[in-house]
PDB file of C-alpha atoms in Angstrom:
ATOM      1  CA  UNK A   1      10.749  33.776 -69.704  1.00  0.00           C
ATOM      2  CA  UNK A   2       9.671  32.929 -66.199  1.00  0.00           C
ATOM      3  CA  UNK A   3       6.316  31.210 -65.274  1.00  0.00           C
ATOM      4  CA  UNK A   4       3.236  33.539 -64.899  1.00  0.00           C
ATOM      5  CA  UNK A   5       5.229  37.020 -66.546  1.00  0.00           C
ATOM      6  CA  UNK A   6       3.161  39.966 -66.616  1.00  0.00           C
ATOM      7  CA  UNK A   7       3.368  41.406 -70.613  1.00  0.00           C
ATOM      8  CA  UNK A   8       1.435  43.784 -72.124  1.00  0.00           C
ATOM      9  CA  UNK A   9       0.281  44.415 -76.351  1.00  0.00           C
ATOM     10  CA  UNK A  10       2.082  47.060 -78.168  1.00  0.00           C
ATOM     11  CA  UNK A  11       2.848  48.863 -81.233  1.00  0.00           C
ATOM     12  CA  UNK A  12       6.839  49.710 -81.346  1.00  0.00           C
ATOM     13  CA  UNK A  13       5.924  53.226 -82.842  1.00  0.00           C
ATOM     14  CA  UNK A  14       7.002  55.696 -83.047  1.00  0.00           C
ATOM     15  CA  UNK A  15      10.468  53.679 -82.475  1.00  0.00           C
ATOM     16  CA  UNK A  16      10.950  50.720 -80.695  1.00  0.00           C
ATOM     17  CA  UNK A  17      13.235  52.137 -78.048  1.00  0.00           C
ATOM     18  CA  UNK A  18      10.303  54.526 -77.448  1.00  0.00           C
ATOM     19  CA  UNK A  19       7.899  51.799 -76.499  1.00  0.00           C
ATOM     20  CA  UNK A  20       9.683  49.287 -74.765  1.00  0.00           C
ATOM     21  CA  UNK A  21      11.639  52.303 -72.517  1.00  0.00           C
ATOM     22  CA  UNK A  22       7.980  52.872 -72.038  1.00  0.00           C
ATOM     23  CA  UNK A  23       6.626  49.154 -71.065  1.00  0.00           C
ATOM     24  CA  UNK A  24       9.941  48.891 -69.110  1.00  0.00           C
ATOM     25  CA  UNK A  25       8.745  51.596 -66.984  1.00  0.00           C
ATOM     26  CA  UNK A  26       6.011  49.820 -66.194  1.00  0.00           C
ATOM     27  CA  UNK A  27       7.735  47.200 -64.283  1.00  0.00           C
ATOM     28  CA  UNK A  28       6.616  44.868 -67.370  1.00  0.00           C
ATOM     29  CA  UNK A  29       9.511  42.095 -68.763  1.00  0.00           C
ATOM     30  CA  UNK A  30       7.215  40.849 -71.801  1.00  0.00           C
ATOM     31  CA  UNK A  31       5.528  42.294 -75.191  1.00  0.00           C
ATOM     32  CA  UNK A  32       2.859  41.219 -77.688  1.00  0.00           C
ATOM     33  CA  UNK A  33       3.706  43.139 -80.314  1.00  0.00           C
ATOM     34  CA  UNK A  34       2.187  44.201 -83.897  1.00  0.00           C
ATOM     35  CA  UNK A  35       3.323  43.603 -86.765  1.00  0.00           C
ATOM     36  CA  UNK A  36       4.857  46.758 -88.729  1.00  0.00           C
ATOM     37  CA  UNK A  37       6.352  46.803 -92.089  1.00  0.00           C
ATOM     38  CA  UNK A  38       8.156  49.529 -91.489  1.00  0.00           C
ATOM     39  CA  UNK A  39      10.454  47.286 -89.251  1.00  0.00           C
ATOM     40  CA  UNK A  40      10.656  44.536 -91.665  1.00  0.00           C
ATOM     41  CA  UNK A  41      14.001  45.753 -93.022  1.00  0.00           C
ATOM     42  CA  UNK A  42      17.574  45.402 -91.688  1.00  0.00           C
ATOM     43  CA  UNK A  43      17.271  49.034 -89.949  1.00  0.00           C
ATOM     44  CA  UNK A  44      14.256  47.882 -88.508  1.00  0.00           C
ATOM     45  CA  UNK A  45      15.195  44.861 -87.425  1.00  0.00           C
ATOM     46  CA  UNK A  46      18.340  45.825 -85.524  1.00  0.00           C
ATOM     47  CA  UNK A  47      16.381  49.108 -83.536  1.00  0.00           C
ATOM     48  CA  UNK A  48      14.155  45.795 -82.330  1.00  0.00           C
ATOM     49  CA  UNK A  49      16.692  44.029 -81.185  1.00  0.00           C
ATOM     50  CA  UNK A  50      19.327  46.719 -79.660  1.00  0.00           C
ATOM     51  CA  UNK A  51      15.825  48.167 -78.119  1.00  0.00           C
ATOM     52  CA  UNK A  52      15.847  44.463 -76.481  1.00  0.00           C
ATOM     53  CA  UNK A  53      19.074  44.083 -75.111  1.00  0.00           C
ATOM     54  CA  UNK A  54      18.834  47.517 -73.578  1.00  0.00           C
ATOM     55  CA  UNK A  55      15.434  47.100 -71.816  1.00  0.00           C
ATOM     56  CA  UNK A  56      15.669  43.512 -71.308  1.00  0.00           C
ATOM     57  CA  UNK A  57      11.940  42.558 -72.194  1.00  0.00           C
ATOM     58  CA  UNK A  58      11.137  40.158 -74.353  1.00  0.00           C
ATOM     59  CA  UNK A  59       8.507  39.552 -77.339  1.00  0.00           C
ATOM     60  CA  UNK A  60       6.043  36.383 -77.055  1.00  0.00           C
ATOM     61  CA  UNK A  61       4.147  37.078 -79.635  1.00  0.00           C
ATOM     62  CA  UNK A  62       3.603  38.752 -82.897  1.00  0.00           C
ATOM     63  CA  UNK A  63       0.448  39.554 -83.637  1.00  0.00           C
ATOM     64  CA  UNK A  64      -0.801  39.544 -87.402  1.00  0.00           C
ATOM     65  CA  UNK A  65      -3.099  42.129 -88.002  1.00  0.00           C
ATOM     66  CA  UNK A  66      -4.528  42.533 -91.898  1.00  0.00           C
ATOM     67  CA  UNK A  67      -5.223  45.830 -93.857  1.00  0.00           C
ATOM     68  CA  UNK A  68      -8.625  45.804 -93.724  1.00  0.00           C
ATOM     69  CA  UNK A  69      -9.661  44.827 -90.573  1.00  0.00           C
ATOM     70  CA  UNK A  70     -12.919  46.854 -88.974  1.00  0.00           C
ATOM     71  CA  UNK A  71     -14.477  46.601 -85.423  1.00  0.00           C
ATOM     72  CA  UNK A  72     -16.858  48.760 -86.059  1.00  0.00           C
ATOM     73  CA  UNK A  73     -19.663  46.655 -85.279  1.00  0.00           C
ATOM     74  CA  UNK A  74     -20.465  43.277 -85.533  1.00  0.00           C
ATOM     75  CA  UNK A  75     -21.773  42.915 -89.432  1.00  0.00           C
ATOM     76  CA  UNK A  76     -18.449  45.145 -90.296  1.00  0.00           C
ATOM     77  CA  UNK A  77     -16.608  42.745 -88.130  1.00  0.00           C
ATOM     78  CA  UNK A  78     -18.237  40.042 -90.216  1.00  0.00           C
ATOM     79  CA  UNK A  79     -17.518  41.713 -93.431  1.00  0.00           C
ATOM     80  CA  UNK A  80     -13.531  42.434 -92.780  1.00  0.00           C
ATOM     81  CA  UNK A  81     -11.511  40.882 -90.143  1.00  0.00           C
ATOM     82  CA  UNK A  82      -9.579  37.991 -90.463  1.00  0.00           C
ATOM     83  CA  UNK A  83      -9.130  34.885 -92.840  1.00  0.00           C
ATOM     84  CA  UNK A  84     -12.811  34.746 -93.165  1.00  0.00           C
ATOM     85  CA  UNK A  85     -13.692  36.677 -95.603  1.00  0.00           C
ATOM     86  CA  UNK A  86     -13.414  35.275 -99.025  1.00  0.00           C
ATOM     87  CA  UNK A  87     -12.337  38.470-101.173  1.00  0.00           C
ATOM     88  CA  UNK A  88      -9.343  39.458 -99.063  1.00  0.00           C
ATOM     89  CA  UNK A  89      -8.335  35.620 -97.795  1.00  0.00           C
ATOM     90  CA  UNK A  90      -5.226  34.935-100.283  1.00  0.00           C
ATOM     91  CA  UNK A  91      -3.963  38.194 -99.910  1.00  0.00           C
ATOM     92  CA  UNK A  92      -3.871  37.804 -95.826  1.00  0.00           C
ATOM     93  CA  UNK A  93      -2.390  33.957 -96.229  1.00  0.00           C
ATOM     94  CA  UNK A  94       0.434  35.862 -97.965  1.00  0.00           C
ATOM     95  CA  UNK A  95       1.103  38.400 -95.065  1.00  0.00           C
ATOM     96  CA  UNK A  96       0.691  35.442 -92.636  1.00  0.00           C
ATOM     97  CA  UNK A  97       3.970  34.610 -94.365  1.00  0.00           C
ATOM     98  CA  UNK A  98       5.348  37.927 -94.505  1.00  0.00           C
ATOM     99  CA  UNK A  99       4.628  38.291 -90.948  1.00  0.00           C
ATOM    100  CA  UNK A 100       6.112  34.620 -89.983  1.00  0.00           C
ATOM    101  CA  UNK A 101       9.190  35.330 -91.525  1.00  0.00           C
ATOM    102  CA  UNK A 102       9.817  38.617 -89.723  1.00  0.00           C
ATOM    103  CA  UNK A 103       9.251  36.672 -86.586  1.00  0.00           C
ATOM    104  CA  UNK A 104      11.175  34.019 -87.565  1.00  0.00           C
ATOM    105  CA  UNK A 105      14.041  36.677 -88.149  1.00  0.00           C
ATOM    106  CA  UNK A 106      13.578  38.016 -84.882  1.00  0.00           C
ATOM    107  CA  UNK A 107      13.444  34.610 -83.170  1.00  0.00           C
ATOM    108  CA  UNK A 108       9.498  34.677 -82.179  1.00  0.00           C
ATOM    109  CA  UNK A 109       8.533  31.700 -81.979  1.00  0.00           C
ATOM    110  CA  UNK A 110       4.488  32.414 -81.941  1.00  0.00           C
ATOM    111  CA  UNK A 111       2.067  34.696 -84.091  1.00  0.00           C
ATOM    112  CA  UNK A 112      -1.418  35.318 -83.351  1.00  0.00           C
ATOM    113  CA  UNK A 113      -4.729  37.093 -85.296  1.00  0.00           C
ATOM    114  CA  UNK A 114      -7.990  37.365 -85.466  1.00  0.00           C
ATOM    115  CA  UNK A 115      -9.414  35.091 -87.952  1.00  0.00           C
ATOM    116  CA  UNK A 116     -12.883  36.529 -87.877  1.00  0.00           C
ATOM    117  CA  UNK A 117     -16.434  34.964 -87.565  1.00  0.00           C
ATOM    118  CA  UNK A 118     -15.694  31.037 -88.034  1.00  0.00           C
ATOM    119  CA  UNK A 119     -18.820  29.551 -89.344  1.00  0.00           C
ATOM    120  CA  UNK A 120     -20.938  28.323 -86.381  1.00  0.00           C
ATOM    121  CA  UNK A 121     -22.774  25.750 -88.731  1.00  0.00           C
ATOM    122  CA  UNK A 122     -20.850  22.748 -89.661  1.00  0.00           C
ATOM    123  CA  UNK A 123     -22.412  22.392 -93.405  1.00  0.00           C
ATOM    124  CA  UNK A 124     -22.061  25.947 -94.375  1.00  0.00           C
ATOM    125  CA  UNK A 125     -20.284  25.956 -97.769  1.00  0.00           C
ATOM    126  CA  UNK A 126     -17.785  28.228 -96.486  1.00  0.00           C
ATOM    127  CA  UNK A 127     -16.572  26.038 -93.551  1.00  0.00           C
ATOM    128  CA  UNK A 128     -14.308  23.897 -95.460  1.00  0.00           C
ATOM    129  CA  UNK A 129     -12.567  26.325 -97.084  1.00  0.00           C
ATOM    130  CA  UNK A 130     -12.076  28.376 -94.029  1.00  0.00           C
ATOM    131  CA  UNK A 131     -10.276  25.121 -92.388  1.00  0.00           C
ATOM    132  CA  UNK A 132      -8.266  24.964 -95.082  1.00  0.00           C
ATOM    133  CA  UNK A 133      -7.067  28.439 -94.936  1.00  0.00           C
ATOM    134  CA  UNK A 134      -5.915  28.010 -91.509  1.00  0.00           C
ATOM    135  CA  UNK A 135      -4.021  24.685 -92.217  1.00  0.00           C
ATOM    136  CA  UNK A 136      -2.183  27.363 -94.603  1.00  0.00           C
ATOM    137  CA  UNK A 137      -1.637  29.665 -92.175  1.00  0.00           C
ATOM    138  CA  UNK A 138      -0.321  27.210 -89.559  1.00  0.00           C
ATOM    139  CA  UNK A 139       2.246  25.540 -91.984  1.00  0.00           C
ATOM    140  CA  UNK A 140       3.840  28.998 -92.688  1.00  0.00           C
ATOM    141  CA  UNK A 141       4.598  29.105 -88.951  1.00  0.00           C
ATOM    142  CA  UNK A 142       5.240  25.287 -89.154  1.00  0.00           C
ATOM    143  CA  UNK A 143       7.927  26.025 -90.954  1.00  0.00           C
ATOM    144  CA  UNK A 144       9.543  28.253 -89.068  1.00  0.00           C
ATOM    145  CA  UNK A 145       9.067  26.569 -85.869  1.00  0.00           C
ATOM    146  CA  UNK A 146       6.252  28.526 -84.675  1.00  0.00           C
ATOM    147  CA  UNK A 147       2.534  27.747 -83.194  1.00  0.00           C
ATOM    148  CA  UNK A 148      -0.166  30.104 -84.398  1.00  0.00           C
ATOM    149  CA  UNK A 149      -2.793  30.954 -81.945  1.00  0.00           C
ATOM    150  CA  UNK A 150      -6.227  32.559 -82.433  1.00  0.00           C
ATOM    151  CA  UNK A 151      -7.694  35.272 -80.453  1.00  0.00           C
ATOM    152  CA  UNK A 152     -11.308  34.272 -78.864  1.00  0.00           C
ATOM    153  CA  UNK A 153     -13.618  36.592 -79.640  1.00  0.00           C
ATOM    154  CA  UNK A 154     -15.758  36.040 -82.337  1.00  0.00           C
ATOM    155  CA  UNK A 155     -17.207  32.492 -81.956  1.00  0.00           C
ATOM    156  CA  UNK A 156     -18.060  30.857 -79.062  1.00  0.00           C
ATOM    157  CA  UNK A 157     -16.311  28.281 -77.474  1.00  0.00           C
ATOM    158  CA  UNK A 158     -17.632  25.329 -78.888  1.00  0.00           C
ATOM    159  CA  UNK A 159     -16.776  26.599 -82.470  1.00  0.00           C
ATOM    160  CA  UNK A 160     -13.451  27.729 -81.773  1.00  0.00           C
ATOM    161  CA  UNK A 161     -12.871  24.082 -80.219  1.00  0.00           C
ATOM    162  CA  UNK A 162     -14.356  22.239 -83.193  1.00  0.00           C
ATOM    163  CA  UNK A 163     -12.708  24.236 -85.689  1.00  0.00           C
ATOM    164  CA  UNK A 164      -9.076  23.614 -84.037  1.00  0.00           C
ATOM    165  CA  UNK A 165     -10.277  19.755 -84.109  1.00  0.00           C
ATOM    166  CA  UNK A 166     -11.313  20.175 -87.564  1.00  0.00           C
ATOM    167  CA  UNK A 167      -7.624  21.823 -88.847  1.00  0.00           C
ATOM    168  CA  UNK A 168      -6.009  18.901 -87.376  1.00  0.00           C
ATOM    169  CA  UNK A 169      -2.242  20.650 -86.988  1.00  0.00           C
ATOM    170  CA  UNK A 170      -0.088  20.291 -83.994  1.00  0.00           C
ATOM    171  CA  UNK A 171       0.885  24.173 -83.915  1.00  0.00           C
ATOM    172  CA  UNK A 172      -3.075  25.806 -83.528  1.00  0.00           C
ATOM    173  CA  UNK A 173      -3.167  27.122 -80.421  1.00  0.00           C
ATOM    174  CA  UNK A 174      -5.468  29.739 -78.328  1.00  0.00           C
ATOM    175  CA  UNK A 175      -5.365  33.351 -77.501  1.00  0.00           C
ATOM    176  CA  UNK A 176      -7.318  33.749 -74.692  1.00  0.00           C
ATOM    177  CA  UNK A 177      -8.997  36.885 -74.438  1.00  0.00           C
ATOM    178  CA  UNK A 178     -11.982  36.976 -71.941  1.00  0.00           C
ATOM    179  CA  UNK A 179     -13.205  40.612 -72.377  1.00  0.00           C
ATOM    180  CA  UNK A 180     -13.453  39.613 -76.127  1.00  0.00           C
ATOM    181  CA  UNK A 181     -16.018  36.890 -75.570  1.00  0.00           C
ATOM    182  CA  UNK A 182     -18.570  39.418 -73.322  1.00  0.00           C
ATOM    183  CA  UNK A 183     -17.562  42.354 -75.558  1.00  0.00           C
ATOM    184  CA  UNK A 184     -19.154  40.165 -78.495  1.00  0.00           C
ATOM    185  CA  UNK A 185     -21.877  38.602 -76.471  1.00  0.00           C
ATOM    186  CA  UNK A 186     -20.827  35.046 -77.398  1.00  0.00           C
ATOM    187  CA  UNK A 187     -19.557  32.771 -74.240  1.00  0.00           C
ATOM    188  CA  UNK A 188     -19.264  32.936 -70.718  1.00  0.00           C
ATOM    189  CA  UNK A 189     -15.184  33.475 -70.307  1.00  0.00           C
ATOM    190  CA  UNK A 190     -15.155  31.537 -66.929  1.00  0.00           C
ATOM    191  CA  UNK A 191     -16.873  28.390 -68.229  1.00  0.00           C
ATOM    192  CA  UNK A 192     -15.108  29.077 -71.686  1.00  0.00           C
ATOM    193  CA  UNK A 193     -12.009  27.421 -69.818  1.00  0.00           C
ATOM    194  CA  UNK A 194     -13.332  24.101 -69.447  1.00  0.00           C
ATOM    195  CA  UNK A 195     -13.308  23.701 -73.765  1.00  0.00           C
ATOM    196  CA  UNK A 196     -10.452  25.608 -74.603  1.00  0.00           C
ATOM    197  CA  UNK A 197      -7.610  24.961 -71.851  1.00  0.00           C
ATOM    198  CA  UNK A 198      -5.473  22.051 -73.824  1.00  0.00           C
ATOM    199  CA  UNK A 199      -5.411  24.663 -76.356  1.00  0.00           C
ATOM    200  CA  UNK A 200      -4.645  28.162 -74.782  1.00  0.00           C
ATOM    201  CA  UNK A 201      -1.109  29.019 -74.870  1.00  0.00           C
ATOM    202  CA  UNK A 202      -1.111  33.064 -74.053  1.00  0.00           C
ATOM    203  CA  UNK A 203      -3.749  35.523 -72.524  1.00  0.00           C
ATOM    204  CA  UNK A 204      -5.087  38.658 -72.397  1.00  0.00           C
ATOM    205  CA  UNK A 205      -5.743  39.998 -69.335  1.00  0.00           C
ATOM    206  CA  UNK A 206      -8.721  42.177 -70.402  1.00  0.00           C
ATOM    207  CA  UNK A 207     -12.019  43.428 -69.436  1.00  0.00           C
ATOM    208  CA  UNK A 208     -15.487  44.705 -70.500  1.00  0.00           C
ATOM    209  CA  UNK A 209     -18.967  44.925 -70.716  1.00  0.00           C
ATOM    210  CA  UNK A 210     -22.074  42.940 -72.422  1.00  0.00           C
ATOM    211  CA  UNK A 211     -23.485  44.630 -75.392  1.00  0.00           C
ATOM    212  CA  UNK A 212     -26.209  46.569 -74.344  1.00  0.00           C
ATOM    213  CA  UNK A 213     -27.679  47.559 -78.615  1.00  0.00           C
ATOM    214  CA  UNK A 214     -28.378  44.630 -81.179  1.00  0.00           C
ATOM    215  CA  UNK A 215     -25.685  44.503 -83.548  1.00  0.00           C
ATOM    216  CA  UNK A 216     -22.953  46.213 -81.385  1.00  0.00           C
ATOM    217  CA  UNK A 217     -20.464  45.798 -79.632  1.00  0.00           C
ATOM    218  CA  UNK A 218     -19.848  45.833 -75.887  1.00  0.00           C
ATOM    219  CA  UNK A 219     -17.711  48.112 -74.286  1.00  0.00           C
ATOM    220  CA  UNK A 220     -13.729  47.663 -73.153  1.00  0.00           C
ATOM    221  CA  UNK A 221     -13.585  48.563 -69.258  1.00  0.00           C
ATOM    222  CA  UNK A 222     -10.671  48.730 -67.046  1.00  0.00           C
ATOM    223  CA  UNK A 223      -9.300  45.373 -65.689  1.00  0.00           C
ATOM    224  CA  UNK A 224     -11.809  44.361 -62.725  1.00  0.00           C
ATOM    225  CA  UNK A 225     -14.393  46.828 -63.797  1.00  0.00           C
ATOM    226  CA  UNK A 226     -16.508  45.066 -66.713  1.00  0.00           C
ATOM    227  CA  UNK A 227     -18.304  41.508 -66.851  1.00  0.00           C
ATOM    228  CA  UNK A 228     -15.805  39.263 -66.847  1.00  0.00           C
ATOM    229  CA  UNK A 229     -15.104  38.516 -63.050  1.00  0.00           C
ATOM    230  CA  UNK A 230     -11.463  38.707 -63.909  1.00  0.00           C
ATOM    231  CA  UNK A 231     -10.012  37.525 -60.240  1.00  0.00           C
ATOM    232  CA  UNK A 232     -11.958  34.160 -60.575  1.00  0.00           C
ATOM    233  CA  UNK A 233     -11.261  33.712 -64.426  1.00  0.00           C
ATOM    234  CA  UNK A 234      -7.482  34.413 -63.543  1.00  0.00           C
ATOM    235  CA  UNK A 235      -7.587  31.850 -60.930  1.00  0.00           C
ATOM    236  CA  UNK A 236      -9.380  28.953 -62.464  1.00  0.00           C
ATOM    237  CA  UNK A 237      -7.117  29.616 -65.315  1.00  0.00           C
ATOM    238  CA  UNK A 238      -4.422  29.179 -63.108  1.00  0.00           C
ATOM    239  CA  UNK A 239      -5.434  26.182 -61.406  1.00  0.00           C
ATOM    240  CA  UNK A 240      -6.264  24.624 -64.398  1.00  0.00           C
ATOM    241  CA  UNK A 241      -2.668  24.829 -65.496  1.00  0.00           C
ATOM    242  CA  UNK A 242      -2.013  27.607 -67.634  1.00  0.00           C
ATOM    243  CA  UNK A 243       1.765  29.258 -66.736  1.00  0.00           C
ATOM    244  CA  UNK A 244       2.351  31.017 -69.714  1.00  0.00           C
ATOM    245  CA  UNK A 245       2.465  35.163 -69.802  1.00  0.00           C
ATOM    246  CA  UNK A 246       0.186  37.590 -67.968  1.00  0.00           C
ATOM    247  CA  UNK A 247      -0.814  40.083 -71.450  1.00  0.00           C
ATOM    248  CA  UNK A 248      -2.546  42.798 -70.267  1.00  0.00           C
ATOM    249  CA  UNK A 249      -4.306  44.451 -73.365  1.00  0.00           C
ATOM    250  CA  UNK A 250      -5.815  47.947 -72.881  1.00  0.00           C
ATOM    251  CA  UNK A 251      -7.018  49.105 -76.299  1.00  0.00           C
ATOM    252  CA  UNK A 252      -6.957  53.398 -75.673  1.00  0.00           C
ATOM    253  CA  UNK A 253      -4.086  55.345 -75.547  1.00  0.00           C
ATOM    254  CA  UNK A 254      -2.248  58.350 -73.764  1.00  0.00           C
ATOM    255  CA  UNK A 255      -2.091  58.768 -70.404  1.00  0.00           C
ATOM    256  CA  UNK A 256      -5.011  56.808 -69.046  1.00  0.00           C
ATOM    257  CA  UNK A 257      -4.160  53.718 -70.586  1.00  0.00           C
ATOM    258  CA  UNK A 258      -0.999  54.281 -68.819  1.00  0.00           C
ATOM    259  CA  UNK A 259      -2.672  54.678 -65.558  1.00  0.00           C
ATOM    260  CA  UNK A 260      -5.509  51.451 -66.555  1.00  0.00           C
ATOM    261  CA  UNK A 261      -1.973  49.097 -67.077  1.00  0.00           C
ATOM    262  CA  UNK A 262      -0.884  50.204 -63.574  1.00  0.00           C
ATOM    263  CA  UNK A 263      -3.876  49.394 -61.954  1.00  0.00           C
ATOM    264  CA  UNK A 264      -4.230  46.025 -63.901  1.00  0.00           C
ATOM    265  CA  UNK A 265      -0.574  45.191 -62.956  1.00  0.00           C
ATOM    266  CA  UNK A 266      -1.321  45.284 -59.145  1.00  0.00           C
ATOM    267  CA  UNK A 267      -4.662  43.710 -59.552  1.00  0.00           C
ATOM    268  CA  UNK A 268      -2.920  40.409 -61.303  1.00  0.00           C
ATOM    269  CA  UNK A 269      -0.370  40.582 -58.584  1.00  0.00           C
ATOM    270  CA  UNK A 270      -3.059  40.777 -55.814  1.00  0.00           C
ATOM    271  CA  UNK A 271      -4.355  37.669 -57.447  1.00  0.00           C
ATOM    272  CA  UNK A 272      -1.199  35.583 -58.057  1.00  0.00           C
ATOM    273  CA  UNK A 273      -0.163  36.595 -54.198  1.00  0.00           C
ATOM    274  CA  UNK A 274      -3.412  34.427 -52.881  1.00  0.00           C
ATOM    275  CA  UNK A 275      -2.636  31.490 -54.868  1.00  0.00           C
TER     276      UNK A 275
END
């Protein structure tokens, strides 16, 4: 993988060869791409890979979604997502192995999730356990040689920082998705850099807009069209060091999110040309 690759998130239904033709079409040479179980069988395994060789992009990332999960709005998000919540938490730390050993199988060397609404109080009873959860979580990808990176999103931050600080392992890193800070109201992506760059080891390059109702969500935008200021966060990320891959994440389908990953592609270009 080259310095500063464009990539983009994807499912690989309904077959791999589908999707990557598809991302190959879009001039794109790297994937973030979900977990399915479907795949997670020697069939499976070897569409992924001849799907590979034949389009010639490459996967940075799995990401490790949990049955579950809800973005409805922000108490549901609370409720369901991630390694959080206390009902569903040993049941995700065993797909975080599940999922590690797919990747490990298909020679990924990083996973990524959502790991929900990290206590922002220190003391709360559920902190500790929490950390311990994700010292779990990272030694399954320990193990298999990979680093595990949370999305931002649903902390600001300051608690994302402290948390990694608190977990202590050399293989926590950061997801950096800027829309996902506005689109929860929490941080400022732009000054978000500053805490979290030793961390932040993959991107999204995403966009959207401030909640506007108590309780809900913002809204997802087209790349350059919401709150984040993406051309300055792209270049202060940039200067501050980050050369990992350009992930553009547009979370609709069909044909306009077709048209919304063109039109991200050449704005990221028409950044990285005036650096």
């Amino acid at each position: 993988m080259n310095e500063l690759e464009l990539g983009v998130t994807t499912s690989l239904r309904p077959t791999p060869i589908e999707r990557l033709t598809l991302v190959q079409s879009l001039g794109i040479p790297t994937v973030q791409v979900d977990y399915l179980e479907t795949l997670d069988n020697d069939a499976g395994l070897d569409a992924i890979r001849a799907a590979l060789a034949e389009t010639g992009i490459s996967i940075t990332s799995i990401i490790c979604g949990f049955v579950g999960d809800a973005y409805n709005d922000i108490a549901t998000v609370r409720a369901t997502v991630g390694l959080v919540p206390e009902a569903t938490r040993a049941a995700r730390l065993a797909h975080v192995a599940v999922v590690a050993d797919f990747a490990a199988k298909l020679g990924v060397t990083r996973l990524q999730t959502h790991i929900g609404y990290v206590p922002e109080d220190h003391n709360d009873p559920q902190y500790p356990a929490v950390v311990e959860a994700m010292r779990v979580a990272c030694k399954y990808a320990s193990d298999h040689g990979q680093d595990f990176a949370l999305e931002t999103g649903q902390e600001t931050a300051a608690c994302l920082r402290r948390f990694i600080d608190d977990v202590a392992v050399k293989n926590l890193r950061v997801n950096f998705d800027p829309a996902n800070m506005i689109l929860y109201g929490n941080d400022n992506p732009i000054d978000a850099l500053d805490v979290l760059i030793p961390y932040i080891d993959g991107i999204h390059c995403k966009d959207g807009k401030w909640p506007t109702v108590p309780g809900q969500l913002g809204r997802e935008m087209p790349l350059g069209q919401g709150d984040v200021d993406f051309e300055r966060w792209l270049e202060k990320l940039i200067r501050l060091g980050y050369r990992g891959p350009l992930t553009i994440e547009r979370e609709i389908s069909g044909e306009q999110q077709q048209r919304d990953i063109r039109t991200a592609v050449e704005l990221i270009k028409s950044v990285l040309a005036r650096l």
